[in-house]
Short mmCIF file of C-alpha atoms in Angstrom, two decimals:
data_model
loop_
_atom_site.label_atom_id
_atom_site.label_comp_id
_atom_site.label_asym_id
_atom_site.label_seq_id
_atom_site.Cartn_x
_atom_site.Cartn_y
_atom_site.Cartn_z
CA UNK Y 3 -6.26 0.75 18.92
CA UNK Y 4 -8.21 0.09 15.72
CA UNK Y 5 -7.79 2.51 12.87
CA UNK Y 6 -10.14 2.16 9.92
CA UNK Y 7 -9.35 2.79 6.27
CA UNK Y 8 -12.70 3.37 4.59
CA UNK Y 9 -12.91 2.18 0.98
CA UNK Y 10 -15.39 4.51 -0.71
CA UNK Y 11 -16.84 3.81 -4.17
CA UNK Y 12 -18.89 6.74 -5.43
CA UNK Y 13 -20.08 8.33 -8.66
CA UNK Y 14 -22.06 11.46 -7.77
CA UNK Y 15 -22.66 14.32 -5.34
CA UNK Y 16 -19.06 15.54 -4.83
CA UNK Y 17 -20.04 17.85 -1.96
CA UNK Y 18 -21.48 14.91 -0.01
CA UNK Y 19 -18.32 12.86 -0.70
CA UNK Y 20 -16.12 15.66 0.64
CA UNK Y 21 -18.31 16.01 3.73
CA UNK Y 22 -18.29 12.25 4.35
CA UNK Y 23 -14.49 12.09 4.03
CA UNK Y 24 -13.98 15.02 6.38
CA UNK Y 25 -16.33 13.57 8.99
CA UNK Y 26 -14.75 10.11 9.04
CA UNK Y 27 -11.14 11.24 8.94
CA UNK Y 28 -11.63 13.90 11.64
CA UNK Y 29 -11.68 11.07 14.20
CA UNK Y 30 -8.27 9.83 13.05
CA UNK Y 31 -9.44 7.28 10.50
CA UNK Y 32 -8.54 7.12 6.81
CA UNK Y 33 -10.32 7.03 3.47
CA UNK Y 34 -9.44 5.80 -0.01
CA UNK Y 35 -11.77 7.01 -2.76
CA UNK Y 36 -12.58 5.64 -6.20
CA UNK Y 37 -14.75 8.09 -8.13
CA UNK Y 38 -16.37 6.47 -11.17
CA UNK Y 39 -14.65 7.45 -14.43
CA UNK Y 40 -18.10 7.63 -16.06
CA UNK Y 41 -18.89 10.67 -13.91
CA UNK Y 42 -18.06 14.25 -14.80
CA UNK Y 43 -14.34 14.95 -14.55
CA UNK Y 44 -15.02 18.34 -13.00
CA UNK Y 45 -16.83 16.65 -10.08
CA UNK Y 46 -13.77 14.47 -9.47
CA UNK Y 47 -11.49 17.51 -9.60
CA UNK Y 48 -13.66 19.26 -7.02
CA UNK Y 49 -13.29 16.33 -4.64
CA UNK Y 50 -9.52 16.15 -5.09
CA UNK Y 51 -9.15 19.88 -4.66
CA UNK Y 52 -11.26 20.02 -1.52
CA UNK Y 53 -9.39 17.11 0.11
CA UNK Y 54 -5.89 17.81 -1.17
CA UNK Y 55 -4.70 19.06 2.24
CA UNK Y 56 -6.13 16.09 4.15
CA UNK Y 57 -3.31 13.56 4.78
CA UNK Y 58 -5.83 10.90 5.80
CA UNK Y 59 -7.44 10.79 2.34
CA UNK Y 60 -6.02 9.08 -0.72
CA UNK Y 61 -7.41 8.17 -4.14
CA UNK Y 62 -7.32 5.06 -6.28
CA UNK Y 63 -4.38 5.46 -8.64
CA UNK Y 64 -6.55 4.51 -11.58
CA UNK Y 65 -10.16 5.44 -12.27
CA UNK Y 66 -12.32 3.10 -14.34
CA UNK Y 67 -15.88 3.13 -15.62
CA UNK Y 68 -18.10 1.05 -13.37
CA UNK Y 69 -21.28 -0.80 -14.27
CA UNK Y 70 -23.75 -2.70 -12.14
CA UNK Y 71 -23.11 -6.45 -12.19
CA UNK Y 72 -19.70 -6.04 -13.82
CA UNK Y 73 -16.18 -6.98 -12.73
CA UNK Y 74 -15.40 -3.25 -12.89
CA UNK Y 75 -16.91 -2.75 -9.42
CA UNK Y 76 -14.51 -5.31 -7.93
CA UNK Y 77 -11.56 -3.88 -9.86
CA UNK Y 78 -12.35 -0.36 -8.66
CA UNK Y 79 -12.48 -1.70 -5.09
CA UNK Y 80 -9.09 -3.38 -5.53
CA UNK Y 81 -7.56 -0.16 -6.86
CA UNK Y 82 -8.85 1.74 -3.83
CA UNK Y 83 -7.64 -1.00 -1.46
CA UNK Y 84 -4.14 -0.99 -2.97
CA UNK Y 85 -3.90 2.77 -2.51
CA UNK Y 86 -5.06 2.51 1.11
CA UNK Y 87 -2.64 -0.31 1.97
CA UNK Y 88 0.30 1.67 0.58
CA UNK Y 89 -0.70 5.07 1.96
CA UNK Y 90 -1.94 4.10 5.43
CA UNK Y 91 0.42 1.57 7.07
CA UNK Y 92 -1.23 2.15 10.45
CA UNK Y 93 -4.71 1.11 9.24
CA UNK Y 94 -5.82 -2.05 11.04
CA UNK Y 95 -9.19 -2.51 9.30
CA UNK Y 96 -10.61 -1.80 5.86
CA UNK Y 97 -14.31 -0.96 5.65
CA UNK Y 98 -16.26 -0.94 2.37
CA UNK Y 99 -18.64 2.03 1.99
CA UNK Y 100 -20.80 3.75 -0.59
CA UNK Y 101 -21.72 7.40 -0.81
CA UNK Y 102 -25.15 6.53 0.63
CA UNK Y 103 -23.71 5.11 3.88
CA UNK Y 104 -23.40 6.97 7.18
CA UNK Y 105 -22.08 6.01 10.60
CA UNK Y 106 -24.75 5.23 13.21
CA UNK Y 107 -22.28 4.87 16.07
CA UNK Y 108 -19.43 7.02 17.34
CA UNK Y 109 -15.85 6.49 16.18
CA UNK Y 110 -15.07 5.68 19.79
CA UNK Y 111 -17.67 2.89 19.77
CA UNK Y 112 -16.52 1.54 16.37
CA UNK Y 113 -12.85 1.41 17.42
CA UNK Y 114 -13.69 -0.32 20.70
CA UNK Y 115 -15.94 -2.80 18.92
CA UNK Y 116 -13.21 -3.78 16.44
CA UNK Y 117 -10.58 -3.98 19.18
CA UNK Y 118 -12.73 -6.36 21.18
CA UNK Y 119 -13.69 -8.55 18.20
CA UNK Y 120 -10.63 -9.74 16.29
CA UNK Y 121 -12.37 -11.12 13.23
CA UNK Y 122 -13.46 -10.33 9.70
CA UNK Y 123 -17.02 -9.20 9.10
CA UNK Y 124 -18.27 -10.32 5.72
CA UNK Y 125 -21.54 -11.97 4.82
CA UNK Y 126 -20.65 -15.22 3.07
CA UNK Y 127 -22.98 -18.15 2.38
CA UNK Y 128 -22.45 -21.23 0.28
CA UNK Y 129 -23.35 -20.19 -3.25
CA UNK Y 130 -25.20 -23.37 -4.21
CA UNK Y 131 -26.58 -24.58 -0.88
CA UNK Y 132 -27.90 -21.30 0.55
CA UNK Y 133 -31.07 -19.47 -0.51
CA UNK Y 134 -29.34 -16.09 -0.70
CA UNK Y 135 -30.38 -15.77 -4.36
CA UNK Y 136 -34.17 -15.68 -4.17
CA UNK Y 137 -35.05 -15.53 -7.88
CA UNK Y 138 -33.37 -15.60 -11.25
CA UNK Y 139 -30.07 -17.09 -12.35
CA UNK Y 140 -27.86 -19.05 -10.01
CA UNK Y 141 -25.26 -21.35 -11.59
CA UNK Y 142 -25.62 -19.38 -14.86
CA UNK Y 143 -23.79 -16.50 -13.20
CA UNK Y 144 -20.70 -18.69 -12.87
CA UNK Y 145 -20.57 -21.42 -15.52
CA UNK Y 146 -21.03 -19.05 -18.50
CA UNK Y 147 -18.82 -16.12 -19.46
CA UNK Y 148 -20.35 -12.65 -19.31
CA UNK Y 149 -18.65 -9.97 -21.43
CA UNK Y 150 -21.39 -7.35 -21.62
CA UNK Y 151 -23.40 -5.29 -19.17
CA UNK Y 152 -26.91 -6.64 -18.80
CA UNK Y 153 -28.39 -3.19 -18.17
CA UNK Y 154 -26.70 -1.21 -20.94
CA UNK Y 155 -26.14 -3.95 -23.54
CA UNK Y 156 -29.07 -6.24 -22.92
CA UNK Y 157 -29.27 -7.74 -26.43
CA UNK Y 158 -25.57 -8.61 -26.54
CA UNK Y 159 -25.64 -9.89 -22.97
CA UNK Y 160 -28.43 -12.39 -23.61
CA UNK Y 161 -27.26 -13.25 -27.14
CA UNK Y 162 -23.89 -14.37 -25.77
CA UNK Y 163 -25.56 -16.28 -22.97
CA UNK Y 164 -27.92 -18.19 -25.29
CA UNK Y 165 -25.10 -18.91 -27.75
CA UNK Y 166 -22.94 -20.44 -25.04
CA UNK Y 167 -25.86 -22.42 -23.68
CA UNK Y 168 -26.81 -23.74 -27.12
CA UNK Y 169 -23.22 -24.78 -27.90
CA UNK Y 170 -22.65 -26.26 -24.43
CA UNK Y 171 -19.78 -23.88 -23.69
CA UNK Y 172 -19.86 -24.24 -19.94
CA UNK Y 173 -16.74 -23.61 -17.90
CA UNK Y 174 -15.47 -25.16 -14.69
CA UNK Y 175 -15.20 -23.40 -11.38
CA UNK Y 176 -11.58 -23.45 -10.11
CA UNK Y 177 -11.33 -26.81 -8.41
CA UNK Y 178 -9.91 -25.66 -5.07
CA UNK Y 179 -12.32 -22.84 -4.23
CA UNK Y 180 -15.80 -22.92 -2.79
CA UNK Y 181 -17.82 -20.05 -4.19
CA UNK Y 182 -19.57 -18.00 -1.52
CA UNK Y 183 -22.10 -15.21 -1.81
CA UNK Y 184 -23.24 -12.28 0.33
CA UNK Y 185 -23.48 -8.53 0.74
CA UNK Y 186 -20.66 -6.41 -0.69
CA UNK Y 187 -20.48 -4.25 2.45
CA UNK Y 188 -17.69 -5.77 4.52
CA UNK Y 189 -15.08 -4.90 7.16
CA UNK Y 190 -11.80 -6.85 6.91
CA UNK Y 191 -8.62 -6.85 8.98
CA UNK Y 192 -5.34 -5.70 7.46
CA UNK Y 193 -3.81 -9.18 7.31
CA UNK Y 194 -6.89 -10.42 5.45
CA UNK Y 195 -6.67 -7.60 2.92
CA UNK Y 196 -2.97 -8.26 2.38
CA UNK Y 197 -3.66 -11.97 1.90
CA UNK Y 198 -6.30 -11.13 -0.72
CA UNK Y 199 -3.91 -8.86 -2.62
CA UNK Y 200 -1.21 -11.57 -2.57
CA UNK Y 201 -3.79 -14.07 -3.83
CA UNK Y 202 -4.84 -11.83 -6.72
CA UNK Y 203 -1.23 -11.67 -7.91
CA UNK Y 204 -0.58 -15.40 -7.51
CA UNK Y 205 -3.82 -16.92 -8.82
CA UNK Y 206 -4.43 -15.53 -12.28
CA UNK Y 207 -6.77 -18.44 -13.03
CA UNK Y 208 -9.16 -17.41 -10.25
CA UNK Y 209 -8.96 -13.79 -11.35
CA UNK Y 210 -9.85 -14.76 -14.95
CA UNK Y 211 -12.78 -16.77 -13.64
CA UNK Y 212 -14.28 -13.91 -11.60
CA UNK Y 213 -13.70 -11.33 -14.35
CA UNK Y 214 -16.25 -13.18 -16.47
CA UNK Y 215 -18.83 -13.91 -13.76
CA UNK Y 216 -22.01 -11.90 -13.40
CA UNK Y 217 -22.39 -9.70 -10.28
CA UNK Y 218 -18.94 -10.64 -8.91
CA UNK Y 219 -19.08 -8.02 -6.15
CA UNK Y 220 -21.41 -10.46 -4.34
CA UNK Y 221 -18.98 -13.39 -4.68
CA UNK Y 222 -15.34 -12.30 -5.10
CA UNK Y 223 -14.34 -11.07 -1.63
CA UNK Y 224 -16.84 -13.41 0.00
CA UNK Y 225 -15.15 -16.41 -1.65
CA UNK Y 226 -11.55 -15.32 -1.11
CA UNK Y 227 -11.99 -14.53 2.57
CA UNK Y 228 -13.44 -17.99 3.22
CA UNK Y 229 -10.64 -19.54 1.16
CA UNK Y 230 -7.83 -17.71 2.98
CA UNK Y 231 -9.03 -17.17 6.56
CA UNK Y 232 -9.97 -19.78 9.22
CA UNK Y 233 -13.70 -20.08 9.72
CA UNK Y 234 -13.57 -19.19 13.42
CA UNK Y 235 -12.09 -15.79 12.51
CA UNK Y 236 -15.00 -14.85 10.23
CA UNK Y 237 -18.34 -13.41 11.29
CA UNK Y 238 -20.81 -14.01 8.46
CA UNK Y 239 -22.58 -10.69 8.76
CA UNK Y 240 -22.16 -7.13 7.64
CA UNK Y 241 -21.58 -4.22 10.01
CA UNK Y 242 -23.66 -2.02 7.72
CA UNK Y 243 -27.39 -1.99 8.47
CA UNK Y 244 -29.42 -2.29 5.29
CA UNK Y 245 -32.85 -3.61 4.43
CA UNK Y 246 -34.66 -4.49 1.23
CA UNK Y 247 -38.33 -4.17 0.40
CA UNK Y 248 -40.22 -7.18 -0.88
CA UNK Y 249 -39.68 -5.72 -4.36
CA UNK Y 250 -35.92 -6.13 -3.92
CA UNK Y 251 -35.23 -2.40 -3.58
CA UNK Y 252 -33.05 -0.94 -0.80
CA UNK Y 253 -34.99 0.71 1.99
CA UNK Y 254 -34.17 4.42 2.31
CA UNK Y 255 -33.85 6.12 5.70
CA UNK Y 256 -35.18 9.59 6.48
CA UNK Y 257 -35.01 12.17 9.27
CA UNK Y 258 -37.39 10.34 11.60
CA UNK Y 259 -35.28 7.16 11.57
CA UNK Y 260 -32.53 8.55 13.82
CA UNK Y 261 -33.50 6.68 17.01
CA UNK Y 262 -34.21 3.49 15.12
CA UNK Y 263 -30.80 3.51 13.43
CA UNK Y 264 -28.87 4.15 16.64
CA UNK Y 265 -30.49 1.15 18.33
CA UNK Y 266 -29.32 -1.32 15.68
CA UNK Y 267 -26.31 -3.56 16.28
CA UNK Y 268 -24.36 -2.11 13.35
CA UNK Y 269 -21.72 0.58 12.80
CA UNK Y 270 -23.09 2.11 9.57
CA UNK Y 271 -26.42 2.28 7.75
CA UNK Y 272 -27.33 2.31 4.07
CA UNK Y 273 -28.97 4.03 2.41
CA UNK Y 274 -29.60 7.53 3.72
CA UNK Y 275 -31.88 9.72 1.62
CA UNK Y 276 -30.15 12.73 0.00
CA UNK Y 277 -33.10 14.82 1.27
CA UNK Y 278 -32.58 13.68 4.89
CA UNK Y 279 -30.38 16.68 5.72
CA UNK Y 280 -31.33 16.74 9.40
CA UNK Y 281 -30.54 13.03 9.75
CA UNK Y 282 -27.19 13.46 8.01
CA UNK Y 283 -26.28 16.40 10.22
CA UNK Y 284 -27.15 14.52 13.42
CA UNK Y 285 -25.30 11.38 12.36
CA UNK Y 286 -22.33 13.47 11.29
CA UNK Y 287 -22.07 15.06 14.72
CA UNK Y 288 -22.55 11.68 16.36
CA UNK Y 289 -19.42 10.10 14.85
CA UNK Y 290 -17.12 12.59 16.59
CA UNK Y 291 -18.95 12.45 19.94
CA UNK Y 292 -17.61 10.82 23.10
CA UNK Y 293 -19.10 8.74 25.90
CA UNK Y 294 -22.37 8.06 24.10
CA UNK Y 295 -24.35 5.16 25.58
CA UNK Y 296 -26.13 3.14 22.90
CA UNK Y 297 -29.13 1.01 23.83
CA UNK Y 298 -28.98 -1.83 21.31
CA UNK Y 299 -32.36 -3.44 20.62
CA UNK Y 300 -31.79 -4.51 16.99
CA UNK Y 301 -35.47 -4.72 16.10
CA UNK Y 302 -35.17 -2.72 12.88
CA UNK Y 303 -35.86 -5.48 10.36
CA UNK Y 304 -38.76 -7.01 12.28
CA UNK Y 305 -40.29 -3.54 12.75
CA UNK Y 306 -40.00 -2.83 9.04
CA UNK Y 307 -41.62 -6.14 8.13
CA UNK Y 308 -44.44 -5.56 10.61
CA UNK Y 309 -45.18 -1.96 9.70
CA UNK Y 310 -45.00 -2.31 5.93
CA UNK Y 311 -47.23 -5.35 6.07
CA UNK Y 312 -50.04 -3.38 7.67
CA UNK Y 313 -50.85 -1.49 4.49
CA UNK Y 314 -51.65 -4.48 2.33
CA UNK Y 315 -55.17 -5.44 1.48
CA UNK Y 316 -56.24 -8.04 4.01
CA UNK Y 317 -53.23 -7.01 6.14
CA UNK Y 318 -51.01 -9.53 4.33
CA UNK Y 319 -50.43 -11.00 0.90
CA UNK Y 320 -53.49 -12.41 -0.84
CA UNK Y 321 -54.97 -15.41 0.90
CA UNK Y 322 -53.33 -18.65 -0.08
CA UNK Y 323 -55.20 -21.38 -1.87
CA UNK Y 324 -54.86 -24.52 0.19
CA UNK Y 325 -55.50 -27.93 -1.25
CA UNK Y 326 -59.12 -29.01 -0.84
CA UNK Y 327 -59.52 -31.66 1.82
CA UNK Y 328 -62.61 -33.75 2.32
CA UNK Y 329 -65.17 -32.63 4.88
CA UNK Y 330 -64.71 -33.03 8.61
CA UNK Y 331 -68.08 -34.73 8.65
CA UNK Y 332 -71.58 -33.33 8.48
CA UNK Y 333 -72.43 -34.73 11.90
CA UNK Y 334 -69.37 -33.29 13.66
CA UNK Y 335 -69.18 -30.08 15.66
CA UNK Y 336 -66.03 -27.95 15.85
CA UNK Y 337 -65.93 -25.22 18.50
CA UNK Y 338 -63.27 -22.54 18.04
CA UNK Y 339 -62.19 -20.26 20.90
CA UNK Y 340 -60.45 -17.14 19.57
CA UNK Y 341 -58.44 -14.95 21.91
CA UNK Y 342 -55.34 -12.78 21.47
CA UNK Y 343 -54.30 -13.40 25.06
CA UNK Y 344 -53.43 -17.05 24.86
CA UNK Y 345 -53.23 -17.52 28.62
CA UNK Y 346 -56.84 -16.35 28.99
CA UNK Y 347 -58.10 -18.86 26.41
CA UNK Y 348 -56.12 -21.65 28.09
CA UNK Y 349 -57.67 -20.84 31.48
CA UNK Y 350 -61.10 -20.79 29.81
CA UNK Y 351 -60.47 -24.25 28.35
CA UNK Y 352 -59.33 -25.52 31.74
CA UNK Y 353 -62.66 -24.44 33.22
CA UNK Y 354 -64.57 -26.00 30.32
CA UNK Y 355 -62.87 -29.34 30.95
CA UNK Y 356 -64.42 -29.39 34.46
CA UNK Y 357 -67.99 -29.19 33.17
CA UNK Y 358 -67.87 -30.70 29.68
CA UNK Y 359 -66.51 -34.07 28.61
CA UNK Y 360 -65.21 -32.80 25.26
CA UNK Y 361 -61.58 -32.93 24.04
CA UNK Y 362 -60.13 -29.42 24.20
CA UNK Y 363 -56.87 -28.60 22.40
CA UNK Y 364 -54.98 -25.36 22.87
CA UNK Y 365 -53.26 -23.30 20.14
CA UNK Y 366 -52.39 -26.18 17.81
CA UNK Y 367 -51.94 -23.87 14.79
CA UNK Y 368 -49.85 -21.35 16.71
CA UNK Y 369 -47.67 -23.24 19.20
CA UNK Y 370 -45.27 -25.93 18.03
CA UNK Y 371 -45.26 -27.52 21.49
CA UNK Y 372 -49.03 -28.05 21.76
CA UNK Y 373 -49.71 -31.47 23.26
CA UNK Y 374 -51.02 -33.60 20.37
CA UNK Y 375 -51.21 -37.36 19.84
CA UNK Y 376 -49.00 -39.05 17.26
CA UNK Y 377 -50.98 -38.86 14.03
CA UNK Y 378 -48.37 -40.27 11.67
CA UNK Y 379 -46.31 -37.09 11.35
CA UNK Y 380 -49.01 -34.68 10.19
CA UNK Y 381 -48.85 -33.06 13.64
CA UNK Y 382 -45.06 -32.68 13.60
CA UNK Y 383 -44.78 -29.02 12.53
CA UNK Y 384 -46.97 -25.94 12.40
CA UNK Y 385 -46.50 -25.81 8.63
CA UNK Y 386 -47.85 -29.36 8.22
CA UNK Y 387 -50.75 -28.78 10.59
CA UNK Y 388 -51.78 -25.62 8.75
CA UNK Y 389 -51.42 -26.99 5.24
CA UNK Y 390 -53.32 -30.21 6.06
CA UNK Y 391 -55.73 -28.57 8.47
CA UNK Y 392 -58.86 -30.54 7.57
CA UNK Y 393 -57.05 -33.88 7.48
CA UNK Y 394 -55.56 -33.04 10.89
CA UNK Y 395 -58.94 -32.20 12.37
CA UNK Y 396 -60.55 -35.35 10.95
CA UNK Y 397 -57.81 -37.46 12.50
CA UNK Y 398 -58.27 -35.73 15.86
CA UNK Y 399 -62.00 -36.41 15.79
CA UNK Y 400 -61.26 -40.04 15.02
CA UNK Y 401 -58.42 -40.34 17.57
CA UNK Y 402 -60.62 -39.06 20.41
CA UNK Y 403 -63.66 -40.99 19.08
CA UNK Y 404 -65.84 -37.92 19.42
CA UNK Y 405 -68.18 -35.80 17.34
CA UNK Y 406 -67.39 -32.61 19.35
CA UNK Y 407 -64.04 -30.90 19.63
CA UNK Y 408 -62.83 -27.55 21.03
CA UNK Y 409 -59.70 -25.80 19.79
CA UNK Y 410 -58.05 -22.42 20.40
CA UNK Y 411 -56.91 -20.02 17.67
CA UNK Y 412 -55.19 -16.67 17.52
CA UNK Y 413 -57.28 -13.84 16.13
CA UNK Y 414 -54.85 -13.54 13.20
CA UNK Y 415 -55.88 -16.99 11.87
CA UNK Y 416 -58.77 -15.64 9.81
CA UNK Y 417 -57.99 -17.86 6.82
CA UNK Y 418 -58.32 -20.96 9.02
CA UNK Y 419 -61.65 -19.75 10.40
CA UNK Y 420 -62.99 -19.17 6.88
CA UNK Y 421 -61.89 -22.65 5.85
CA UNK Y 422 -63.55 -24.42 8.77
CA UNK Y 423 -66.76 -22.41 8.47
CA UNK Y 424 -66.97 -23.38 4.78
CA UNK Y 425 -67.02 -27.06 5.75
CA UNK Y 426 -70.18 -29.15 6.02
CA UNK Y 427 -69.58 -29.72 9.72
CA UNK Y 428 -71.15 -27.47 12.35
CA UNK Y 429 -68.63 -24.82 13.33
CA UNK Y 430 -69.07 -22.45 16.25
CA UNK Y 431 -66.85 -19.53 17.24
CA UNK Y 432 -66.45 -17.79 20.58
CA UNK Y 433 -64.30 -14.65 20.57
CA UNK Y 434 -62.96 -13.67 23.99
CA UNK Y 435 -62.22 -9.96 23.79
CA UNK Y 436 -59.66 -8.69 26.29
CA UNK Y 437 -58.44 -5.30 27.36
CA UNK Y 438 -54.84 -4.42 26.49
CA UNK Y 439 -52.77 -2.19 28.73
CA UNK Y 440 -49.68 -0.45 27.41
CA UNK Y 441 -47.49 -2.78 29.50
CA UNK Y 442 -49.16 -5.82 27.97
CA UNK Y 443 -48.65 -4.45 24.43
CA UNK Y 444 -44.99 -3.78 25.19
CA UNK Y 445 -44.65 -7.36 26.37
CA UNK Y 446 -46.39 -8.51 23.18
CA UNK Y 447 -43.89 -6.49 21.11
CA UNK Y 448 -41.05 -8.25 22.91
CA UNK Y 449 -42.59 -11.71 22.47
CA UNK Y 450 -43.07 -11.35 18.72
CA UNK Y 451 -39.69 -9.72 18.12
CA UNK Y 452 -40.86 -6.18 17.35
CA UNK Y 453 -38.78 -4.85 20.22
CA UNK Y 454 -35.84 -5.95 22.31
CA UNK Y 455 -35.01 -5.62 25.96
CA UNK Y 456 -33.12 -2.40 25.27
CA UNK Y 457 -35.58 -0.77 22.91
CA UNK Y 458 -35.94 2.86 24.10
CA UNK Y 459 -39.25 3.78 25.69
CA UNK Y 460 -39.95 6.57 23.13
CA UNK Y 461 -39.62 4.02 20.32
CA UNK Y 462 -42.06 1.71 22.08
CA UNK Y 463 -44.54 4.51 22.66
CA UNK Y 464 -44.53 5.37 18.95
CA UNK Y 465 -45.10 1.71 18.16
CA UNK Y 466 -47.96 1.11 20.61
CA UNK Y 467 -50.76 2.79 18.59
CA UNK Y 468 -49.85 0.69 15.56
CA UNK Y 469 -49.93 -2.55 17.56
CA UNK Y 470 -53.21 -1.60 19.23
CA UNK Y 471 -54.78 -0.71 15.89
CA UNK Y 472 -53.54 -3.99 14.45
CA UNK Y 473 -55.26 -6.01 17.20
CA UNK Y 474 -58.44 -4.00 16.74
CA UNK Y 475 -58.28 -4.60 13.00
CA UNK Y 476 -58.00 -8.37 13.49
CA UNK Y 477 -61.09 -8.34 15.71
CA UNK Y 478 -63.00 -6.22 13.19
CA UNK Y 479 -62.19 -8.64 10.38
CA UNK Y 480 -63.63 -11.54 12.39
CA UNK Y 481 -66.86 -9.64 13.02
CA UNK Y 482 -67.07 -8.45 9.42
CA UNK Y 483 -66.72 -12.04 8.18
CA UNK Y 484 -70.35 -12.70 9.15
CA UNK Y 485 -69.71 -16.18 10.53
CA UNK Y 486 -72.87 -18.02 11.63
CA UNK Y 487 -72.99 -19.26 15.22
CA UNK Y 488 -70.56 -16.50 16.26
CA UNK Y 489 -70.48 -15.33 19.90
CA UNK Y 490 -68.39 -12.69 21.63
CA UNK Y 491 -67.69 -12.12 25.31
CA UNK Y 492 -65.78 -9.15 26.71
CA UNK Y 493 -63.53 -8.90 29.73
CA UNK Y 494 -65.25 -5.67 30.80
CA UNK Y 495 -68.72 -7.26 30.85
CA UNK Y 496 -69.97 -8.93 34.08
CA UNK Y 497 -70.12 -12.75 34.12
CA UNK Y 498 -73.93 -12.60 34.10
CA UNK Y 499 -73.82 -10.88 30.68
CA UNK Y 500 -71.20 -13.21 29.20
CA UNK Y 501 -72.65 -16.48 30.56
CA UNK Y 502 -75.62 -16.83 28.10
CA UNK Y 503 -73.24 -16.49 25.13
CA UNK Y 504 -70.91 -19.14 26.54
CA UNK Y 505 -73.89 -21.39 27.25
CA UNK Y 506 -75.09 -21.09 23.66
CA UNK Y 507 -71.56 -21.68 22.31
CA UNK Y 508 -70.97 -24.83 24.40
CA UNK Y 509 -74.63 -25.99 24.46
CA UNK Y 510 -74.62 -26.16 28.27
CA UNK Y 511 -76.96 -24.75 30.98
CA UNK Y 512 -76.42 -21.09 31.88
CA UNK Y 513 -75.51 -21.87 35.48
CA UNK Y 514 -72.57 -23.98 34.29
CA UNK Y 515 -71.53 -21.23 31.88
CA UNK Y 516 -71.73 -18.70 34.73
CA UNK Y 517 -69.43 -20.87 36.82
CA UNK Y 518 -66.89 -20.85 33.99
CA UNK Y 519 -66.97 -17.06 33.62
CA UNK Y 520 -66.76 -16.52 37.39
CA UNK Y 521 -63.52 -18.47 37.66
CA UNK Y 522 -60.99 -16.44 39.65
CA UNK Y 523 -58.17 -14.77 37.72
CA UNK Y 524 -59.66 -15.76 34.36
CA UNK Y 525 -58.56 -12.51 32.72
CA UNK Y 526 -55.51 -11.77 34.87
CA UNK Y 527 -52.22 -10.98 33.11
#
């Protein structure tokens, strides 16, 4: 059975460290602690005193001062690992933690998970080929030597960098290693940890290289594991659930995140707010519990992206500036059908095709598989279609040899609507407003990845008002845009009320429009 030795790096809150150690070791697991030498010695003494009678806790034999981005973080980790390897011969796995991490599964679940999955869990991506580093330095982290801490000795840090760059003092990466990068929160098997320790003693050249790299805690273990362990024994992911805001800051979890955290496919979560005392208490009790059934839905990151995005002006980042394309043609007429329920708009178009000899194209800006003619590659991807929207529409007009064209759009495509209405061509818009049941909104949440098959019903019910408000907001934005030649029909209105609007939109007699709106099952889900 798996037994975990937790490697804990911490620098504050001694009472929380003691509590965390007692919780995790109570289930039979182990912990090795490195407490930052920069912190108050009395805090360290309190931790040692409180845990002195716990045989499942050990301490790094040497304490060092740690700084963000420095080799010291890796060295502190190695000191704690060495102590754990020596002190806990029965430990089968070594799990990297911080003081802000807490278990979101039971020990029983964690042990079973590791028993059933004989592999190392460490996020590791090719340093140069991946896009893991979004902004800032990339190769500069490796090919120049970094002696100083960028946060505490900024002038010296950048002076040494610019001096090396000016003098061309680049260095080579050890020829036989492929540098990898990823999160520092890993879980490694004992044989992997022992192989790493053997490597650190045998390859002084690699150790010298990493000691002078910048932010080595994102590259050292990630590189060595890939160098020493077969690829099919590595899962390139972390077992610690963490998220970052679009400002690059870690997302903090609070008391009301309990259900969300338990439904994620991870063993731990980071970071838990110090003020979230209720959450910490509940998670602490959870780790020692038995026979808990977890419903894994794993929608945490998509939910966070969705919910945080709602608060921005315009419900998203500022509208993009797309390259100006020439006009579709003053004599041409583009008719846009907007509907959130795509199947309803497609049925509407099918009825239109029976009465009107006009090319009608379904959600070409929303569905990759929309049936389009070969237009030289511009139609190949959604990204190309959207970026070259006017060129695409001109080519469709020309391909079908027509001056009238009907297309479908999602109600979220407001920027596209603005662009087409600003053109010299005649643009008309028909919004088909539908009613949304709770079951439909739940299905919508599943389709767009906001929820999974196992998302608990209470979580879905809390999410439904936000989704409903979001759809309402999209419809309001369309109406507030003040588009000319705008028409709106509603599912709840009788066909006789909707028909004149459809007739005006399509420029057809009202009896034909009535036939379209009376089609059976037009609004059925």
